[in-house]
Coordinates of C-alpha atoms in Angstrom, one line a residue:
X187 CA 0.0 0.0 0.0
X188 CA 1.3 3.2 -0.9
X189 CA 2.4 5.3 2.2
X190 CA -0.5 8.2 1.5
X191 CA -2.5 6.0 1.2
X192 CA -1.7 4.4 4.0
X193 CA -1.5 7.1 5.9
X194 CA -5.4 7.9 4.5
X195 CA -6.6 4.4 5.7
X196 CA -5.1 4.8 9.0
X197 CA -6.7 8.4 9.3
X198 CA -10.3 6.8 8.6
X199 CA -10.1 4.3 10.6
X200 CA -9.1 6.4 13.9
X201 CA -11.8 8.4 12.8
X202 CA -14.0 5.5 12.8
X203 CA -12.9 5.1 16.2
X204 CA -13.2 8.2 17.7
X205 CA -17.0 8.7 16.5
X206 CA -18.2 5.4 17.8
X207 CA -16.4 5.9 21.5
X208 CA -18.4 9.3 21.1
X209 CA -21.9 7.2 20.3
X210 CA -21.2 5.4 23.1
X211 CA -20.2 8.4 24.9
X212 CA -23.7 9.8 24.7
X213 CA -25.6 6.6 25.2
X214 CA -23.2 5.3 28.2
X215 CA -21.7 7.5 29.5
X216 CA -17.6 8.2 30.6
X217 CA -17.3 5.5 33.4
X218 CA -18.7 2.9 30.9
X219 CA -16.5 3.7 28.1
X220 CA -14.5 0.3 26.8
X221 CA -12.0 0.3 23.9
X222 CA -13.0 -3.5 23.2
X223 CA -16.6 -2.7 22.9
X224 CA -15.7 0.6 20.6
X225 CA -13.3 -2.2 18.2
X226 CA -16.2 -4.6 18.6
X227 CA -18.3 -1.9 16.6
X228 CA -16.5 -0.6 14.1
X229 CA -15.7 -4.2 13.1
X230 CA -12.0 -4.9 14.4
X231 CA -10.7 -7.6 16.6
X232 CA -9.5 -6.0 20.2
X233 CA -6.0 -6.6 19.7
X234 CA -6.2 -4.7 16.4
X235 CA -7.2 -1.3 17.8
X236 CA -4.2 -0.8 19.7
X237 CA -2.7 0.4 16.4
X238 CA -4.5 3.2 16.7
X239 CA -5.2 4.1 20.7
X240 CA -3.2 2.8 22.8
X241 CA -5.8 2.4 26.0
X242 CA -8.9 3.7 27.4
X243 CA -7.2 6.9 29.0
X244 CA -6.1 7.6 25.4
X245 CA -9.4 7.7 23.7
X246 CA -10.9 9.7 26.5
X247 CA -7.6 12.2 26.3
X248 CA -8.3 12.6 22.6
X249 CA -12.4 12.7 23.2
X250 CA -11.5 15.6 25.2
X251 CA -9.0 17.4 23.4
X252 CA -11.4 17.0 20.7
X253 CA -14.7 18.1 22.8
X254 CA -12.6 21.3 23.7
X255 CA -10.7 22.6 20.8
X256 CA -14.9 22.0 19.4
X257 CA -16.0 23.8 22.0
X258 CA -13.1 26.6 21.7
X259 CA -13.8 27.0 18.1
X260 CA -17.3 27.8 18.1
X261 CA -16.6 30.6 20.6
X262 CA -13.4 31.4 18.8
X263 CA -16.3 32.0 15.5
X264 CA -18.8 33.9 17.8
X265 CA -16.8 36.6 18.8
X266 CA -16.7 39.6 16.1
X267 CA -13.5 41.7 17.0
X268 CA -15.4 44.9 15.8
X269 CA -18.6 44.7 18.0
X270 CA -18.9 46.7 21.0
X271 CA -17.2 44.7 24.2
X272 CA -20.6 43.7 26.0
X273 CA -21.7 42.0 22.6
X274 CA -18.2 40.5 21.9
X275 CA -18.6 39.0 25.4
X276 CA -22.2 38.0 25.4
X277 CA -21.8 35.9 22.0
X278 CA -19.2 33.9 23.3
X279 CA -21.5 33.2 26.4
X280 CA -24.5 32.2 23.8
X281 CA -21.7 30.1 21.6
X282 CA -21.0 28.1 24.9
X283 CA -24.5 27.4 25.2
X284 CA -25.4 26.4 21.8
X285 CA -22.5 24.1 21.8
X286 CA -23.3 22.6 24.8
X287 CA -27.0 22.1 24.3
X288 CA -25.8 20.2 20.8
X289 CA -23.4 17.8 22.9
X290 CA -24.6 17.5 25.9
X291 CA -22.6 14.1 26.6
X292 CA -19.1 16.1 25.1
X293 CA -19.9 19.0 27.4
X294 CA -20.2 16.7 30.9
X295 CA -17.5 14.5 29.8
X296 CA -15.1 18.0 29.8
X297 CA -16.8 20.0 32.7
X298 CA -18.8 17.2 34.5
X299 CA -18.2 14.5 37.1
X300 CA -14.2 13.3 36.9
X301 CA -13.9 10.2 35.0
X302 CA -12.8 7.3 38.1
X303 CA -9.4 6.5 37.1
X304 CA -8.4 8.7 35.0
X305 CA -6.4 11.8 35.5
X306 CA -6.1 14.0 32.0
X307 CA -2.6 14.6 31.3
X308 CA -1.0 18.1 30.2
X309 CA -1.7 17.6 26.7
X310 CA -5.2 18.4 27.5
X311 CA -4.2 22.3 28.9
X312 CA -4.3 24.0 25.9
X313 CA -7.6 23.2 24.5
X314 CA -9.2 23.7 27.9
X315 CA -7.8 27.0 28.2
X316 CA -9.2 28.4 24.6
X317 CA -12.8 30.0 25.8
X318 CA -10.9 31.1 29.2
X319 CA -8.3 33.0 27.2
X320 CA -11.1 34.4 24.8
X321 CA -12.9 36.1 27.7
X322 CA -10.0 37.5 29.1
X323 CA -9.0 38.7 25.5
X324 CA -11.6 40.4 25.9
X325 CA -11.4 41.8 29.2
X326 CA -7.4 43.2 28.5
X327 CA -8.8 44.9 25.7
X328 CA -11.8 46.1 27.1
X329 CA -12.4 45.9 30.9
X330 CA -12.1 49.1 32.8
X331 CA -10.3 48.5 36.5
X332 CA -11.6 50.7 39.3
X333 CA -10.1 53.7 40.3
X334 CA -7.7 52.9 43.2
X335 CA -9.5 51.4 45.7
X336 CA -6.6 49.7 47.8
X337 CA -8.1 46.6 47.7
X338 CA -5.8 43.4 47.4
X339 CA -5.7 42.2 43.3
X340 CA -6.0 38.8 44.1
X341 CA -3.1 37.1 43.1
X342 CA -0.6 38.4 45.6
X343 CA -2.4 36.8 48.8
X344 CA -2.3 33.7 47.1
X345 CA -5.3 33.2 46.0
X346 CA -4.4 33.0 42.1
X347 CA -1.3 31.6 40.8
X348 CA 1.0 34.9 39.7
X349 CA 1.0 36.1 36.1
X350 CA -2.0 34.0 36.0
X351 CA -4.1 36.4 32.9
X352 CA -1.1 38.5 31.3
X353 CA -2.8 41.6 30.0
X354 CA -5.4 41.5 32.5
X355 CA -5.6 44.4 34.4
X356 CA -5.2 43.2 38.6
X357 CA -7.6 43.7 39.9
X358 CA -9.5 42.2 37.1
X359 CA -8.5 38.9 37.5
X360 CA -10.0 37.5 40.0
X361 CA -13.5 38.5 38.4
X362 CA -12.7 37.2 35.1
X363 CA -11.9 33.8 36.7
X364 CA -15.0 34.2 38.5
X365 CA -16.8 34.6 35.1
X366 CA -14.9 32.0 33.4
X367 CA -16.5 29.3 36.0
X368 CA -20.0 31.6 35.9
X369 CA -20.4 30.8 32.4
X370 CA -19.7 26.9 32.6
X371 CA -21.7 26.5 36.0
X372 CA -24.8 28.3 34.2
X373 CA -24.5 26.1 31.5
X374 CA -23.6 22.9 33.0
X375 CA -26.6 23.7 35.3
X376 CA -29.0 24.0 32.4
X377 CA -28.1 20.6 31.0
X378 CA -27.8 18.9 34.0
X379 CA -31.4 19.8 35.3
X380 CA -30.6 21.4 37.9
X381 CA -32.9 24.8 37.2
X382 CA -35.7 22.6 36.7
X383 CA -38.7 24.7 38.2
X384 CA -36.5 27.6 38.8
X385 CA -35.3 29.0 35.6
X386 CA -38.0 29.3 32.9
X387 CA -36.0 31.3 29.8
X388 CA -32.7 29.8 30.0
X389 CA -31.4 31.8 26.9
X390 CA -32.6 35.1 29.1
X391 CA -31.3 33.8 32.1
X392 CA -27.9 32.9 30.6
X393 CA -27.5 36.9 29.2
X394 CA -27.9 37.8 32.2
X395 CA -26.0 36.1 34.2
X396 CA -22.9 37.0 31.2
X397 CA -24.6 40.8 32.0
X398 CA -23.3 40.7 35.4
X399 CA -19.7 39.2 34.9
X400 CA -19.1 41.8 32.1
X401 CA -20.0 44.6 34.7
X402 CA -18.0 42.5 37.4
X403 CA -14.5 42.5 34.7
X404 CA -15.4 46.3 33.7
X405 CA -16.9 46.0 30.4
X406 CA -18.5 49.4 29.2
X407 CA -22.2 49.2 29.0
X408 CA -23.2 48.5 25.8

């Protein structure tokens, strides 16, 4: 076989791999996830597959790499550089949420319950960090710190690691963290049920909640 394509074959068939452990992602669930069951489906013998994944940590590591850079991406498409701050910041909010709400089994494998026995190695760090580092794009260019108010800026008392947001004003920080989690918890609430006979327009609900961060990380008012 020629080496491209080789290499073609190779790339189909991880790809054939990686879209039946997300079927069973959705249907199972994390915990239940087995790379003999996902070789069983796509037609290969078990000791075939470990060609192409090595173990079960693997194919979660790349379902989540994958479920991120996904999840970055849309964000990444939402924001429009030229809008005014408060609508830059709000779409990435409502890009969250549409993603989520299309993948509901990516989204809790990436910000739900830990997977037992598995621990997500560094490789994962950069793709978890794209919508974080969008908001706070958004927030060096945009937010507005308080006049002097001597308060601490939230990374010198330890609470934040140092340098944590370069660009980020100080005493910004801390709040744009703050929102970072805000935005996932609201979402991750909505799909997991949990504002069931609480929250009845969760699209409403979810601008304003993204309102009050972008007041909290000084965004002008729109």
């Amino acid at each position: 076989m020629p080496p491209g394509t080789r290499a073609r074959a190779r790339a189909e068939t991880t790809r054939a791999i990686l879209d039946e452990a997300r079927r069973q992602l959705a249907e199972q669930g994390a915990a239940a996830l087995s790379l003999r069951s996902v070789a069983r489906e796509v037609g290969m013998v078990s000791s075939a597959v470990y060609r192409y994944v090595a173990s079960r940590d693997e194919l979660l590591t790349r379902l989540i790499v994958e479920a991120y850079d996904a999840v970055g991406e849309r964000a990444e498409a939402a924001r429009d550089p030229e809008a005014p701050p408060r609508a830059q910041w709000r779409a990435v909010w409502r890009a969250v949420r549409s993603w989520g709400l299309e993948h509901p089994a990516e989204y809790a494998l990436i910000y739900g319950s830990p997977v037992p026995g598995y621990a997500a190695p560094a490789e994962t760090i950069p793709a978890a960090g794209r919508v974080g580092l969008l908001l706070a794009a958004i927030v060096a260019e945009h937010g507005q710190a308080p006049p002097g108010d001597g308060e601490s800026d939230g990374e010198s008392d330890g609470v934040l690691l140092e340098g944590l947001l370069p660009g980020v004003a100080p005493p910004l920080v801390l709040p744009a963290i703050a929102a970072w989690t805000q935005l996932f918890g609201t979402v991750g609430f909505e799909l997991f049920g949990q504002y069931e006979n609480v929250v009845v327009d969760r699209a409403a609900f979810l601008d304003a909640v993204a309102d009050t961060a972008a007041s909290s990380v000084g965004l002008p008012p729109s």
